[in-house]
Amino acid sequence: MDNILTYMTFIPLAGAILILMLPSAAHNLIRWTAAAVTVPPLLMAVWLFNNFDRSKPGFQFVEDYYWIPTYNISYIMGVDGVSISMVLLTALLSFICIFASFGIEKAVKGYFALFLMLDAGMMGVFCALDFFLFYIFWEVMLLPMYFLIGIWGGPRREYAAIKFFLYTLFGSVLMLLAILALYFTVEPHTFDMRVMMANASQYGTKPLGVWPFDQWGWGFQHVIWMALFIGFAIKIPAFPFHTWLPDAHVEAPTAISVILAGVLLKMGTYGILRTNFPMLPVATADMAYWFLGALGAWNIIYGAFCAMAQKDLKKLVAYSSVSHMGYVMLGMASMTSQGINGAVLQMFNHGTITGMLFLLVGVIYDRAHHRDIEGFGGVAAIMPVYTGATALAFFASMGLPGLSGFISEVLVLLGTWQKYPGLTILGASGVVLTAGYLLWTIQRVYLGPPNEKYLKMPEINGREIFTLVPLGIIVIVVGIYPTVVLDLLKASLDNLNSLIVPHLRS
């Protein structure tokens, strides 16, 4: 199918324009139009999954057109093993989240139009192979997310939206400067990521004669690597750039929290794999231990302890994301086949598991109108079906064998052990901490005698089950047969890893 990635990216944008032309009072028409618009990209994602050549490490379904030829700016789209799982995840979560948003009653037209615009931006980031185009899609996401949190969020929505905007914008500025530096270094100047990757040797590694880089032994590659890394680390979010995340998650509507955790956080680690690794391999080899490995291990422990201290159920899940994304960073730092494949599988699994968790938090919040962990008790006796779905998501999150989280975390630890046993021990201890705070939450919220205040709380409804079932099936299937996703990733990730390994210092 020609131009499939363009269709997947721009159909939601066309849908947003269509929604803006509908009558504002026709809420149901707007909701169902938005849902219909997310179906074609989802079906195309299924087609992409079936037709993706798993044996090829390079880009597939490439679309390459001149856009602004005077400055060598092109419209280039394509996917490989690094991006294919994220494209599938984005199409699925966008479809699910539209249905999770059916309860929105305030400014319905604006909400769904902005959501579809966000969908287009996310898909574009994972498909763009021109750095200029990539940056545009990156920025396109920022604006709808700001308004979706700032208008439809909780009581402190303005604060959370501004904090999210400023953090991300700071990272974007650093990224833009790095992109410009890379553009002017390659001859002839180009934003084509494929050319930048092929000319990675043109980016100097000799220490710059400027303090403090001369003291640190940092060359051009190292400085650009750090600028890109900070831009992406804010999105992951890696410590100490993580403080926007709990505020944004707590204040955002349920569906936006799912998109934040399920897709947006992955853009940070995806960006590092897409740009830092292949374009700046020497700097990656030099800096991965401290800025990916050690920081990733710290993220695991720090995020888990913060989650344990939370009283708000949504904030607990938000901090668990900080912890789980640490496994992704740790696996990427290992420079082993198991580690890097486990890292990208963890990105996919975290998207599905945490998506479930935020949807489930939204279900109970819609009924009780609070998320105070200590304010519940005995929910299992009142809502047994809901509790069953929550147990599945919790056990997947803590890495129970047979569920998807187990496979990716074990692969990460397996790969990391070969290079950094100390960091592996720290990372593995996060498994115990995760089990601790999740089991403690189950005990306080779901077990014990029912809280009389909520005896008449209704069970999970059909629409809510509809949003959870696809994610639950994926969690189980990937847990039993992970090859279904790993096969998509392996050729490209092993090839990417082979670019870095020769530069590692023994």
GROMACS .gro file of C-alpha atoms in nm, residues 81 87 132 141 165 236 255 294 307 315 395 398 461 479:
model
   14
   81GLY     CA    1   1.216  -0.221   1.394
   87VAL     CA    2   0.333   0.306   1.544
  132PHE     CA    3   1.307   1.902   1.022
  141MET     CA    4   0.210   1.742   1.990
  165PHE     CA    5   0.476   2.309   2.834
  236ILE     CA    6   1.104   0.996   2.932
  255ALA     CA    7  -0.765   0.938   2.827
  294ALA     CA    8   2.331   0.447   3.603
  307ALA     CA    9   0.529   0.545   4.419
  315LYS     CA   10   0.009   0.967   4.128
  395PHE     CA   11   0.041  -0.826   3.824
  398MET     CA   12   0.503  -0.605   3.880
  461ASN     CA   13  -1.974  -0.087   3.237
  479GLY     CA   14   0.354  -1.265   2.804
   0.00000   0.00000   0.00000
